[in-house]
RNA sequence: GGUGGAGUGGCCGAGAGGCGAGGCUCGGGACUGCAAAUCCCGCUACACGGGUUCAAAUCCCGUCUCCACCUCCA
């Protein structure tokens, strides 16, 4: 049994075969850093992080590139609006994205190239495209790709060139065909620019990804990912540029679906409520990740706070079991065969989670039965699954905020509560339940939950 | 106009011809002094109308509704 993945290019689930055995190169279209990340952006990060983790668990050495687009029209627009230099705007939002990725335990990319750091590579690519006769400069400082010259164009989106509406990214009068797209845009006065043989200007949207994918992954690589809405035009144009340059480019194209709200794609009109930073005021990062990762990556995820809370509740139940299980033995990261089959089938996370709930039930029963070998076994399978999904509660990524300071505080707290619980046990022993309940109420008012187990009471912060 | 997707129980969310996914909520029970936690039982859904088949949520034909992309998009 080996990994199969849905390939947008073939519209089918195909057996994955690495170009170089044992190694995988992935290029993921990252953020255009022009606003705070919302949960749709971060879903893409989480979905591809799960892919990456699964490839690693499957024994591949993964080179994962996720770019940062730090120059584009919106950033320039925002800079005017925020009365700040464009690079300050880009940096500010890049940091916001980095914070969000970290909060959701998305692994840092192997390399995270910025567009503005790769102008040299872009110019080389453009020179090559001009030499090969696919790009032309009308003389106004722009450079265009002549799409009619391409042997194949629009194979990813399955559209016909003549059905497309003409591009609106520049003055059509200078183009040979209205569908030709800009590789490079001449700069207007006051805009940032870089010198090129065709004039001073800045990169078109698509060029950077072709240039950077080539720089870090070579002429041909395994997987290219991004959101569904990038298929056209962005990915089509990346393919056009790269293949015109004579490169094989990506073999497998993967696209994650959106997070929707009220059935609609998230947009700015929804305001700030679905910004990651805001959501994290209501649930923990691990819980938001669990929610975003639990639907299949190719399915639309209909967001609601109710669904988020519900998902968090069910995650806490799993987490609670792992903590209880840990008291009975060492819980490992164990990848069961069933889990592997599910993940190998185009990352069937929902199927995997159905398995997990079975392990959870039998693990909890095993605690009741005192069968601790079984407890640890089930817990290890669950931890293995959570580990792949990036939601392992024992992962140090999630206790980064627990400084040594707070762990010594926890010891003190443990001592205090242990004393109170002792008093309660004594009250219960003499059947003074009113006193016992008074102690429990006092503790629970502080946000601490008490569970009476066979081995005595245990407490946790709720 | 072109291209692609979706409609599943109170809610979320899988599946893609036949053995009732799963979760959350809710109802009942077990355990408990009472709780909490946990376990057990219950709640037989696939937009609509036809058709194919021994068998359809799944395939075919038609209809309705919704969403997305067509050069800013995760």
Short mmCIF file of C-alpha atoms (C1' of nucleotides) in Angstrom, two decimals:
data_model
loop_
_atom_site.label_atom_id
_atom_site.label_comp_id
_atom_site.label_asym_id
_atom_site.label_seq_id
_atom_site.Cartn_x
_atom_site.Cartn_y
_atom_site.Cartn_z
CA UNK A 1 0.00 0.00 0.00
CA UNK A 2 1.49 3.30 -1.00
CA UNK A 3 0.49 6.92 -1.00
CA UNK A 4 -2.02 8.20 -3.53
CA UNK A 5 -2.83 11.86 -4.01
CA UNK A 6 -5.41 13.74 -6.01
CA UNK A 7 -3.73 15.60 -8.84
CA UNK A 8 -5.62 18.59 -10.19
CA UNK A 9 -3.68 18.20 -13.44
CA UNK A 10 -5.06 14.71 -14.10
CA UNK A 11 -8.33 15.12 -12.16
CA UNK A 12 -7.75 11.79 -10.50
CA UNK A 13 -6.20 10.18 -7.46
CA UNK A 14 -2.85 8.84 -8.63
CA UNK A 15 -0.16 6.77 -6.95
CA UNK A 16 2.53 9.13 -5.77
CA UNK A 17 5.98 8.49 -7.17
CA UNK A 18 8.84 10.72 -6.09
CA UNK A 19 11.17 11.98 -8.82
CA UNK A 20 14.14 11.07 -6.65
CA UNK A 21 13.35 8.02 -4.49
CA UNK A 22 13.09 8.94 -0.83
CA UNK A 23 12.92 12.68 -1.45
CA UNK A 24 10.06 15.05 -2.06
CA UNK A 25 10.17 18.67 -3.14
CA UNK A 26 7.08 20.75 -2.41
CA UNK A 27 6.35 24.32 -3.38
CA UNK A 28 3.41 25.94 -1.65
CA UNK A 29 2.10 29.34 -2.63
CA UNK A 30 2.26 31.26 0.60
CA UNK A 31 0.87 34.57 1.66
CA UNK A 32 0.74 37.90 -0.03
CA UNK A 33 1.51 39.84 3.10
CA UNK A 34 -1.00 42.63 2.80
CA UNK A 35 -3.40 41.89 5.68
CA UNK A 36 -3.81 39.85 8.84
CA UNK A 37 -4.16 36.13 8.20
CA UNK A 38 -7.68 34.75 8.44
CA UNK A 39 -8.58 31.13 9.03
CA UNK A 40 -8.83 30.43 5.31
CA UNK A 41 -5.19 31.33 4.79
CA UNK A 42 -4.14 29.26 7.73
CA UNK A 43 -6.21 26.28 6.62
CA UNK A 44 -4.02 26.08 3.57
CA UNK A 45 -0.98 26.13 5.83
CA UNK A 46 -2.43 23.40 8.06
CA UNK A 47 -3.54 21.15 5.18
CA UNK A 48 -0.14 21.21 3.53
CA UNK A 49 1.57 20.82 6.90
CA UNK A 50 -0.37 17.59 7.37
CA UNK A 51 0.78 16.46 3.92
CA UNK A 52 4.34 17.30 4.85
CA UNK A 53 4.16 15.48 8.19
CA UNK A 54 2.65 12.43 6.54
CA UNK A 55 5.41 12.34 3.92
CA UNK A 56 7.98 12.58 6.70
CA UNK A 57 6.29 9.76 8.63
CA UNK A 58 6.30 7.78 5.41
CA UNK A 59 10.08 8.05 5.30
CA UNK A 60 10.60 10.84 2.79
CA UNK A 61 13.07 13.64 3.19
CA UNK A 62 10.94 16.66 2.40
CA UNK A 63 12.13 20.00 1.09
CA UNK A 64 9.25 22.36 1.70
CA UNK A 65 9.23 25.80 0.12
CA UNK A 66 6.59 28.34 1.04
CA UNK A 67 7.12 31.78 -0.40
CA UNK A 68 6.27 35.21 0.89
CA UNK A 69 4.97 37.67 -1.69
CA UNK A 70 6.17 40.93 -0.25
CA UNK A 71 5.55 43.19 -3.22
CA UNK A 72 2.27 43.62 -5.07
CA UNK A 73 -0.42 46.18 -5.85
CA UNK A 74 -2.30 45.67 -2.62
CA UNK A 75 0.75 46.12 -0.47
CA UNK A 76 1.52 49.39 -2.24
CA UNK A 77 -2.06 50.46 -1.81
CA UNK A 78 -2.01 49.56 1.87
CA UNK A 79 1.23 51.47 2.35
CA UNK A 80 -0.47 54.63 1.14
CA UNK A 81 -3.43 53.91 3.36
CA UNK A 82 -1.36 53.17 6.48
CA UNK A 83 1.09 55.98 5.73
CA UNK A 84 4.02 53.62 6.03
CA UNK A 85 6.71 52.42 3.63
CA UNK A 86 5.64 49.40 1.59
CA UNK A 87 8.35 47.24 3.17
CA UNK A 88 7.09 48.08 6.66
CA UNK A 89 3.61 46.94 5.66
CA UNK A 90 4.98 43.72 4.20
CA UNK A 91 7.08 43.02 7.28
CA UNK A 92 4.24 43.70 9.67
CA UNK A 93 1.92 41.23 8.01
CA UNK A 94 4.63 38.70 7.38
CA UNK A 95 5.17 38.64 11.14
CA UNK A 96 1.43 38.22 11.68
CA UNK A 97 1.47 35.19 9.39
CA UNK A 98 4.51 33.75 11.11
CA UNK A 99 2.81 34.15 14.50
CA UNK A 100 -0.32 32.44 13.21
CA UNK A 101 1.64 29.54 11.72
CA UNK A 102 3.50 29.10 14.99
CA UNK A 103 0.34 29.23 17.08
CA UNK A 104 -1.13 26.46 14.94
CA UNK A 105 2.07 24.39 15.02
CA UNK A 106 2.68 24.66 11.27
CA UNK A 107 6.28 23.61 10.74
CA UNK A 108 8.51 26.38 9.41
CA UNK A 109 9.28 25.81 5.74
CA UNK A 110 12.68 24.43 4.81
CA UNK A 111 13.20 27.74 3.00
CA UNK A 112 10.87 30.69 2.99
CA UNK A 113 11.93 32.90 0.09
CA UNK A 114 10.67 36.43 -0.38
CA UNK A 115 9.83 37.72 -3.83
CA UNK A 116 11.94 40.85 -3.45
CA UNK A 117 14.97 38.75 -2.63
CA UNK A 118 14.81 36.96 -5.98
CA UNK A 119 14.70 39.73 -8.57
CA UNK A 120 17.95 38.41 -10.08
CA UNK A 121 16.41 34.99 -10.65
CA UNK A 122 13.32 36.60 -12.14
CA UNK A 123 15.39 38.63 -14.59
CA UNK A 124 17.28 35.51 -15.66
CA UNK A 125 14.00 33.74 -16.25
CA UNK A 126 12.64 36.65 -18.26
CA UNK A 127 15.81 36.80 -20.37
CA UNK A 128 15.45 33.15 -21.09
CA UNK A 129 11.80 33.62 -22.08
CA UNK A 130 12.72 36.47 -24.44
CA UNK A 131 15.55 34.42 -25.98
CA UNK A 132 13.24 31.50 -26.58
CA UNK A 133 10.73 33.78 -28.24
CA UNK A 134 7.88 33.54 -25.71
CA UNK A 135 8.17 36.95 -24.09
CA UNK A 136 8.11 40.37 -25.63
CA UNK A 137 8.65 43.94 -24.47
CA UNK A 138 6.36 46.47 -26.11
CA UNK A 139 8.78 49.20 -25.14
CA UNK A 140 6.89 50.81 -22.28
CA UNK A 141 8.85 48.95 -19.62
CA UNK A 142 6.43 46.03 -19.38
CA UNK A 143 7.26 42.49 -20.40
CA UNK A 144 4.55 40.06 -21.47
CA UNK A 145 4.25 36.37 -22.06
CA UNK A 146 2.71 35.55 -25.41
CA UNK A 147 0.23 32.83 -24.52
CA UNK A 148 -0.70 31.96 -28.13
CA UNK A 149 2.81 30.68 -28.69
CA UNK A 150 2.51 28.04 -25.99
CA UNK A 151 2.02 24.48 -27.11
CA UNK A 152 -0.36 23.91 -24.25
CA UNK A 153 -1.99 26.50 -22.04
CA UNK A 154 -4.87 26.20 -19.55
CA UNK A 155 -4.48 22.44 -19.10
CA UNK A 156 -4.88 22.72 -15.33
CA UNK A 157 -8.18 24.60 -15.35
CA UNK A 158 -9.52 22.94 -18.49
CA UNK A 159 -10.53 26.16 -20.13
CA UNK A 160 -10.23 27.38 -23.68
CA UNK A 161 -8.22 30.47 -24.42
CA UNK A 162 -10.92 32.01 -26.57
CA UNK A 163 -13.53 31.67 -23.82
CA UNK A 164 -11.54 33.76 -21.41
CA UNK A 165 -12.25 37.34 -20.74
CA UNK A 166 -9.26 39.56 -21.56
CA UNK A 167 -6.80 40.40 -18.81
CA UNK A 168 -7.19 43.71 -17.12
CA UNK A 169 -3.75 44.01 -15.60
CA UNK A 170 -2.39 46.50 -18.15
CA UNK A 171 -3.20 48.53 -21.19
CA UNK A 172 -4.38 46.10 -23.85
CA UNK A 173 -3.14 48.32 -26.65
CA UNK A 174 0.44 47.28 -26.04
CA UNK A 175 -0.28 43.57 -25.97
CA UNK A 176 -0.18 41.26 -28.95
CA UNK A 177 -3.14 39.36 -27.51
CA UNK A 178 -5.45 40.60 -24.77
CA UNK A 179 -4.86 37.36 -22.81
CA UNK A 180 -1.11 37.84 -22.63
CA UNK A 181 -0.11 38.43 -19.05
CA UNK A 182 2.51 40.65 -17.48
CA UNK A 183 5.78 39.09 -16.37
CA UNK A 184 7.09 42.48 -15.37
CA UNK A 185 5.38 45.80 -14.83
CA UNK A 186 6.96 49.17 -15.36
CA UNK A 187 6.82 51.27 -12.23
CA UNK A 188 4.91 54.47 -11.83
CA UNK A 189 6.58 57.46 -10.19
CA UNK A 190 7.02 56.91 -6.47
CA UNK A 191 6.63 53.14 -6.68
CA UNK A 192 9.42 50.75 -5.77
CA UNK A 193 11.35 49.50 -8.74
CA UNK A 194 14.28 47.36 -9.80
CA UNK A 195 16.34 47.85 -12.97
CA UNK A 196 15.97 45.39 -15.85
CA UNK A 197 17.03 45.37 -19.50
CA UNK A 198 13.48 46.49 -20.36
CA UNK A 199 13.27 49.31 -17.88
CA UNK A 200 12.72 49.91 -14.19
CA UNK A 201 9.79 48.12 -12.71
CA UNK A 202 8.51 45.40 -10.45
CA UNK A 203 7.50 41.76 -10.84
CA UNK A 204 4.16 40.61 -12.14
CA UNK A 205 2.31 38.36 -9.78
CA UNK A 206 3.16 34.97 -11.29
CA UNK A 207 6.83 35.32 -12.10
CA UNK A 208 8.18 35.03 -8.57
CA UNK A 209 6.82 31.54 -7.97
CA UNK A 210 8.33 30.16 -11.16
CA UNK A 211 11.65 31.78 -10.39
CA UNK A 212 11.78 30.69 -6.77
CA UNK A 213 10.54 27.16 -7.37
CA UNK A 214 13.28 26.81 -9.95
CA UNK A 215 15.88 28.28 -7.62
CA UNK A 216 15.12 25.97 -4.70
CA UNK A 217 13.65 22.85 -6.26
CA UNK A 218 15.13 22.75 -9.76
CA UNK A 219 13.59 22.40 -13.20
CA UNK A 220 11.17 19.71 -12.20
CA UNK A 221 9.78 18.90 -8.75
CA UNK A 222 7.18 16.73 -7.09
CA UNK A 223 4.30 18.72 -5.67
CA UNK A 224 2.97 22.22 -6.08
CA UNK A 225 0.21 23.35 -3.77
CA UNK A 226 -2.08 26.23 -3.03
CA UNK A 227 -5.68 27.25 -2.62
CA UNK A 228 -8.34 26.27 -5.12
CA UNK A 229 -8.65 29.84 -6.34
CA UNK A 230 -5.05 29.86 -7.53
CA UNK A 231 -5.65 27.30 -10.27
CA UNK A 232 -6.47 30.07 -12.65
CA UNK A 233 -4.75 32.32 -13.40
CA UNK A 234 -1.84 31.97 -11.02
CA UNK A 235 -0.93 28.34 -11.46
CA UNK A 236 -1.74 28.28 -15.16
CA UNK A 237 0.62 31.17 -15.63
CA UNK A 238 3.33 29.62 -13.53
CA UNK A 239 3.10 26.56 -15.72
CA UNK A 240 3.13 28.74 -18.85
CA UNK A 241 6.26 30.62 -17.80
CA UNK A 242 8.12 27.60 -16.58
CA UNK A 243 7.32 25.34 -19.49
CA UNK A 244 8.07 28.10 -21.99
CA UNK A 245 11.45 28.29 -20.30
CA UNK A 246 11.88 24.60 -21.01
CA UNK A 247 11.36 23.33 -17.47
CA UNK A 248 9.24 20.35 -16.54
CA UNK A 249 7.92 22.13 -13.43
CA UNK A 250 5.51 20.44 -10.99
CA UNK A 251 4.31 16.88 -11.44
CA UNK A 252 1.46 16.86 -8.93
CA UNK A 253 -0.82 19.83 -8.33
CA UNK A 254 -2.72 19.90 -5.05
CA UNK A 255 -5.34 22.44 -4.06
CA UNK A 256 -7.05 22.92 -0.74
CA UNK A 257 -10.68 24.06 -0.57
CA UNK A 258 -11.82 27.13 1.24
CA UNK A 259 -13.22 27.90 4.58
CA UNK A 260 -16.67 29.29 3.88
CA UNK A 261 -18.98 31.33 6.07
CA UNK A 262 -22.72 31.16 5.43
CA UNK A 263 -21.94 29.18 2.32
CA UNK A 264 -19.72 31.85 0.88
CA UNK A 265 -16.03 32.15 0.42
CA UNK A 266 -14.48 34.30 3.10
CA UNK A 267 -13.81 37.81 2.03
CA UNK A 268 -12.89 41.06 3.60
CA UNK A 269 -16.53 42.01 4.01
CA UNK A 270 -16.69 39.64 6.95
CA UNK A 271 -14.50 41.97 8.91
CA UNK A 272 -12.05 40.93 11.54
CA UNK A 273 -14.00 38.21 13.24
CA UNK A 274 -12.37 35.38 11.32
CA UNK A 275 -8.86 36.65 11.69
CA UNK A 276 -6.70 34.00 13.34
CA UNK A 277 -5.68 36.35 16.12
CA UNK A 278 -9.35 36.87 17.07
CA UNK A 279 -10.29 33.19 16.93
CA UNK A 280 -7.39 32.37 19.22
CA UNK A 281 -9.07 34.42 21.93
CA UNK A 282 -11.79 31.76 22.00
CA UNK A 283 -9.94 28.50 21.50
CA UNK A 284 -6.36 27.35 21.82
CA UNK A 285 -4.13 27.05 18.76
CA UNK A 286 -4.17 23.26 18.96
CA UNK A 287 -7.98 23.32 18.98
CA UNK A 288 -8.22 25.64 16.00
CA UNK A 289 -5.78 23.43 14.15
CA UNK A 290 -7.80 20.34 15.02
CA UNK A 291 -10.91 22.02 13.65
CA UNK A 292 -9.30 23.19 10.43
CA UNK A 293 -7.49 19.94 9.86
CA UNK A 294 -10.36 17.57 10.60
CA UNK A 295 -12.28 18.11 7.36
CA UNK A 296 -10.87 16.65 4.17
CA UNK A 297 -8.57 19.17 2.49
CA UNK A 298 -10.55 19.13 -0.75
CA UNK A 299 -13.89 19.80 0.98
CA UNK A 300 -15.26 23.21 1.74
CA UNK A 301 -15.31 23.79 5.47
CA UNK A 302 -18.36 25.69 6.60
CA UNK A 303 -17.20 27.79 9.50
CA UNK A 304 -19.30 28.55 12.53
CA UNK A 305 -18.37 29.27 16.10
CA UNK A 306 -20.72 26.47 17.18
CA UNK A 307 -18.86 23.96 15.03
CA UNK A 308 -15.55 25.28 16.30
CA UNK A 309 -16.59 24.92 19.95
CA UNK A 310 -17.98 21.48 19.28
CA UNK A 311 -14.78 20.40 17.63
CA UNK A 312 -12.77 21.78 20.54
CA UNK A 313 -14.96 19.80 22.98
CA UNK A 314 -14.30 16.60 21.16
CA UNK A 315 -10.59 17.34 21.02
CA UNK A 316 -10.47 17.92 24.78
CA UNK A 317 -12.00 14.52 25.30
CA UNK A 318 -9.19 12.92 23.33
CA UNK A 319 -6.62 15.02 25.10
CA UNK A 320 -8.09 14.08 28.49
CA UNK A 321 -7.72 10.42 27.68
CA UNK A 322 -4.07 10.84 26.67
CA UNK A 323 -3.30 12.59 29.93
CA UNK A 324 -5.02 9.84 31.93
CA UNK A 325 -3.29 7.15 29.88
CA UNK A 326 0.10 8.73 30.53
CA UNK A 327 -0.33 7.92 34.21
CA UNK A 328 -0.32 4.22 33.31
CA UNK A 329 2.75 4.00 31.11
CA UNK A 330 4.73 5.68 28.38
CA UNK A 331 2.61 6.77 25.45
CA UNK A 332 4.51 6.52 22.15
CA UNK A 333 3.86 7.77 18.65
CA UNK A 334 2.49 4.66 16.96
CA UNK A 335 1.25 4.62 13.37
CA UNK A 336 -1.30 1.84 13.03
CA UNK A 337 -1.88 0.07 9.72
CA UNK A 338 -5.47 1.30 9.56
CA UNK A 339 -4.38 4.87 10.06
CA UNK A 340 -1.73 4.48 7.39
CA UNK A 341 -4.28 3.17 4.89
CA UNK A 342 -6.54 6.13 5.54
CA UNK A 343 -3.78 8.69 5.17
CA UNK A 344 -2.34 6.99 2.09
CA UNK A 345 -5.73 7.40 0.45
CA UNK A 346 -5.34 11.06 -0.49
CA UNK A 347 -5.01 12.08 3.17
CA UNK A 348 -8.41 10.80 4.29
CA UNK A 349 -8.29 12.51 7.65
CA UNK A 350 -12.04 12.10 8.39
CA UNK A 351 -11.73 8.34 7.94
CA UNK A 352 -8.71 8.38 10.23
CA UNK A 353 -10.67 10.27 12.87
CA UNK A 354 -13.46 7.72 12.80
CA UNK A 355 -10.83 5.08 13.63
CA UNK A 356 -9.51 7.27 16.38
CA UNK A 357 -12.84 7.45 18.15
CA UNK A 358 -12.90 3.67 18.28
CA UNK A 359 -9.48 3.61 19.93
CA UNK A 360 -10.62 6.28 22.33
CA UNK A 361 -13.63 4.26 23.46
CA UNK A 362 -11.69 1.08 23.93
CA UNK A 363 -8.87 2.96 25.64
CA UNK A 364 -11.25 4.51 28.13
CA UNK A 365 -12.83 1.12 28.79
CA UNK A 366 -9.40 -0.35 29.35
CA UNK A 367 -8.75 2.23 32.07
CA UNK A 368 -11.96 1.12 33.82
CA UNK A 369 -10.93 -2.53 33.41
CA UNK A 370 -7.43 -1.86 34.68
CA UNK A 371 -5.94 -3.28 31.48
CA UNK A 372 -3.04 -0.87 31.30
CA UNK A 373 -1.22 -2.60 28.46
CA UNK A 374 -4.27 -1.94 26.31
CA UNK A 375 -4.55 1.61 27.60
CA UNK A 376 -1.03 2.43 26.50
CA UNK A 377 -1.51 0.66 23.18
CA UNK A 378 -4.63 2.62 22.28
CA UNK A 379 -3.15 5.84 23.58
CA UNK A 380 -0.07 5.35 21.44
CA UNK A 381 -2.16 4.85 18.31
CA UNK A 382 -4.08 8.00 19.12
CA UNK A 383 -0.93 9.93 19.80
CA UNK A 384 0.51 8.69 16.51
CA UNK A 385 -2.50 10.03 14.64
CA UNK A 386 -2.42 13.34 16.48
CA UNK A 387 1.26 13.65 15.83
CA UNK A 388 0.73 13.38 12.07
CA UNK A 389 -2.09 15.88 12.28
CA UNK A 390 0.16 18.26 14.20
CA UNK A 391 -2.09 18.11 17.27
CA UNK A 392 -0.01 15.99 19.62
CA UNK A 393 -0.65 17.47 23.07
CA UNK A 394 2.72 16.13 24.22
CA UNK A 395 4.47 17.99 21.39
CA UNK A 396 6.75 20.59 22.92
CA UNK A 397 5.39 23.09 20.36
CA UNK A 398 2.29 23.40 22.48
CA UNK A 399 3.91 23.97 25.81
CA UNK A 400 6.25 26.67 24.61
CA UNK A 401 4.26 29.07 26.74
CA UNK A 402 4.89 26.98 29.82
CA UNK A 403 8.03 28.59 31.10
CA UNK A 404 9.94 27.12 34.03
CA UNK A 405 8.33 29.91 35.98
CA UNK A 406 4.84 28.61 35.46
CA UNK A 407 5.88 25.00 36.03
CA UNK A 408 7.15 25.88 39.48
CA UNK A 409 3.89 27.74 40.02
CA UNK A 410 2.12 24.58 39.03
CA UNK A 411 3.94 22.66 41.73
CA UNK A 412 2.83 25.14 44.34
CA UNK A 413 -0.72 24.96 43.03
CA UNK A 414 -0.60 21.19 43.06
CA UNK A 415 0.44 21.26 46.71
CA UNK A 416 -2.37 23.60 47.67
CA UNK A 417 -5.04 21.66 45.82
CA UNK A 418 -3.75 18.36 47.13
CA UNK A 419 -4.29 19.71 50.64
CA UNK A 420 -7.86 20.71 49.88
CA UNK A 421 -8.59 17.40 48.20
CA UNK A 422 -7.25 15.62 51.26
CA UNK A 423 -9.67 17.54 53.45
CA UNK A 424 -12.50 16.67 51.09
CA UNK A 425 -11.57 12.98 51.19
CA UNK A 426 -11.64 13.10 54.99
CA UNK A 427 -15.05 14.76 54.94
CA UNK A 428 -16.34 12.13 52.53
CA UNK A 429 -14.93 9.39 54.72
CA UNK A 430 -16.99 10.60 57.67
CA UNK A 431 -19.97 11.11 55.31
CA UNK A 432 -20.00 14.86 55.78
CA UNK A 433 -21.00 15.44 52.17
CA UNK A 434 -22.00 19.04 52.74
CA UNK A 435 -18.44 19.89 53.75
CA UNK A 436 -17.02 17.80 50.92
CA UNK A 437 -19.18 19.57 48.33
CA UNK A 438 -18.29 22.95 49.78
CA UNK A 439 -14.63 22.26 49.13
CA UNK A 440 -15.35 21.02 45.62
CA UNK A 441 -17.46 24.07 44.84
CA UNK A 442 -14.78 26.39 46.10
CA UNK A 443 -12.16 24.74 43.89
CA UNK A 444 -14.41 24.63 40.86
CA UNK A 445 -15.24 28.32 41.20
CA UNK A 446 -11.55 28.89 40.51
CA UNK A 447 -11.89 26.97 37.26
CA UNK A 448 -10.57 23.63 38.44
CA UNK A 449 -12.40 20.40 37.67
CA UNK A 450 -12.30 17.44 40.00
CA UNK A 451 -12.71 13.86 38.87
CA UNK A 452 -13.00 11.02 41.35
CA UNK A 453 -11.22 8.02 39.90
CA UNK A 454 -10.52 4.54 41.24
CA UNK A 455 -7.05 5.69 42.21
CA UNK A 456 -8.29 8.79 44.01
CA UNK A 457 -9.27 12.29 42.93
CA UNK A 458 -7.47 14.08 40.09
CA UNK A 459 -7.73 17.71 39.15
CA UNK A 460 -7.28 19.75 36.00
CA UNK A 461 -7.70 23.34 34.97
CA UNK A 462 -10.80 23.60 32.84
"C1'" G B 1 -21.06 33.02 -22.11
"C1'" G B 2 -16.92 29.41 -20.54
"C1'" U B 3 -14.97 26.15 -16.56
"C1'" G B 4 -15.33 23.66 -11.93
"C1'" G B 5 -17.78 22.27 -7.32
"C1'" A B 6 -21.78 21.43 -3.73
"C1'" G B 7 -26.89 19.93 -1.61
"C1'" U B 8 -26.38 13.84 3.70
"C1'" G B 9 -30.07 13.28 10.42
"C1'" G B 10 -30.95 18.99 15.48
"C1'" C B 11 -25.61 20.61 14.09
"C1'" C B 12 -20.70 19.36 11.97
"C1'" G B 13 -18.90 15.94 8.64
"C1'" A B 14 -17.22 10.98 5.73
"C1'" G B 15 -18.59 7.56 1.98
"C1'" A B 16 -19.37 6.89 -3.99
"C1'" G B 17 -23.71 0.34 -6.24
"C1'" G B 18 -25.06 -4.20 -1.11
"C1'" C B 19 -22.42 -5.44 5.53
"C1'" G B 20 -26.39 1.58 9.30
"C1'" A B 21 -18.61 6.19 9.06
"C1'" G B 22 -17.60 9.17 13.03
"C1'" G B 23 -18.13 13.37 16.19
"C1'" C B 24 -21.12 17.08 18.88
"C1'" U B 25 -25.98 17.86 20.86
"C1'" C B 26 -30.31 15.41 22.82
"C1'" G B 27 -33.12 11.15 25.50
"C1'" G B 28 -32.55 6.69 28.58
"C1'" G B 29 -29.32 3.53 31.59
"C1'" A B 30 -24.66 1.91 34.39
"C1'" C B 31 -20.98 3.81 37.84
"C1'" U B 32 -21.03 7.76 42.00
"C1'" G B 33 -23.18 9.85 48.60
"C1'" C B 34 -24.32 13.61 44.66
"C1'" A B 35 -21.46 15.19 40.69
"C1'" A B 36 -17.57 15.09 37.08
"C1'" A B 37 -15.15 11.75 33.93
"C1'" U B 38 -16.14 7.18 31.52
"C1'" C B 39 -18.98 3.19 29.45
"C1'" C B 40 -23.68 1.02 27.37
"C1'" C B 41 -28.40 1.77 24.71
"C1'" G B 42 -31.47 4.98 21.67
"C1'" C B 43 -32.22 9.04 17.68
"C1'" U B 44 -31.96 4.67 10.31
"C1'" A B 45 -30.29 10.79 6.94
"C1'" C B 46 -28.51 11.44 1.79
"C1'" A B 47 -32.30 18.43 -2.68
"C1'" C B 48 -36.55 16.83 -6.12
"C1'" G B 49 -38.80 13.69 -10.23
"C1'" G B 50 -38.05 9.62 -13.28
"C1'" G B 51 -34.95 5.39 -14.85
"C1'" U B 52 -31.15 1.16 -14.77
"C1'" U B 53 -30.32 -2.99 -11.19
"C1'" C B 54 -31.80 -8.67 -7.32
"C1'" A B 55 -29.85 -4.10 -4.72
"C1'" A B 56 -29.00 3.27 -5.65
"C1'" A B 57 -26.96 8.39 -1.03
"C1'" U B 58 -23.64 6.21 -4.77
"C1'" C B 59 -24.86 4.87 -11.83
"C1'" C B 60 -28.10 7.27 -15.99
"C1'" C B 61 -31.74 11.22 -17.63
"C1'" G B 62 -34.22 15.57 -16.21
"C1'" U B 63 -35.34 19.56 -12.60
"C1'" C B 64 -34.40 22.94 -8.56
"C1'" U B 65 -31.16 25.52 -5.25
"C1'" C B 66 -26.41 27.26 -3.78
"C1'" C B 67 -21.17 28.37 -4.38
"C1'" A B 68 -16.61 29.41 -6.87
"C1'" C B 69 -13.06 30.79 -10.93
"C1'" C B 70 -12.57 33.60 -15.84
"C1'" U B 71 -5.89 38.06 -14.58
"C1'" C B 72 -6.43 40.93 -6.43
"C1'" C B 73 -7.50 35.91 -4.13
"C1'" A B 74 -5.61 30.45 0.71
#
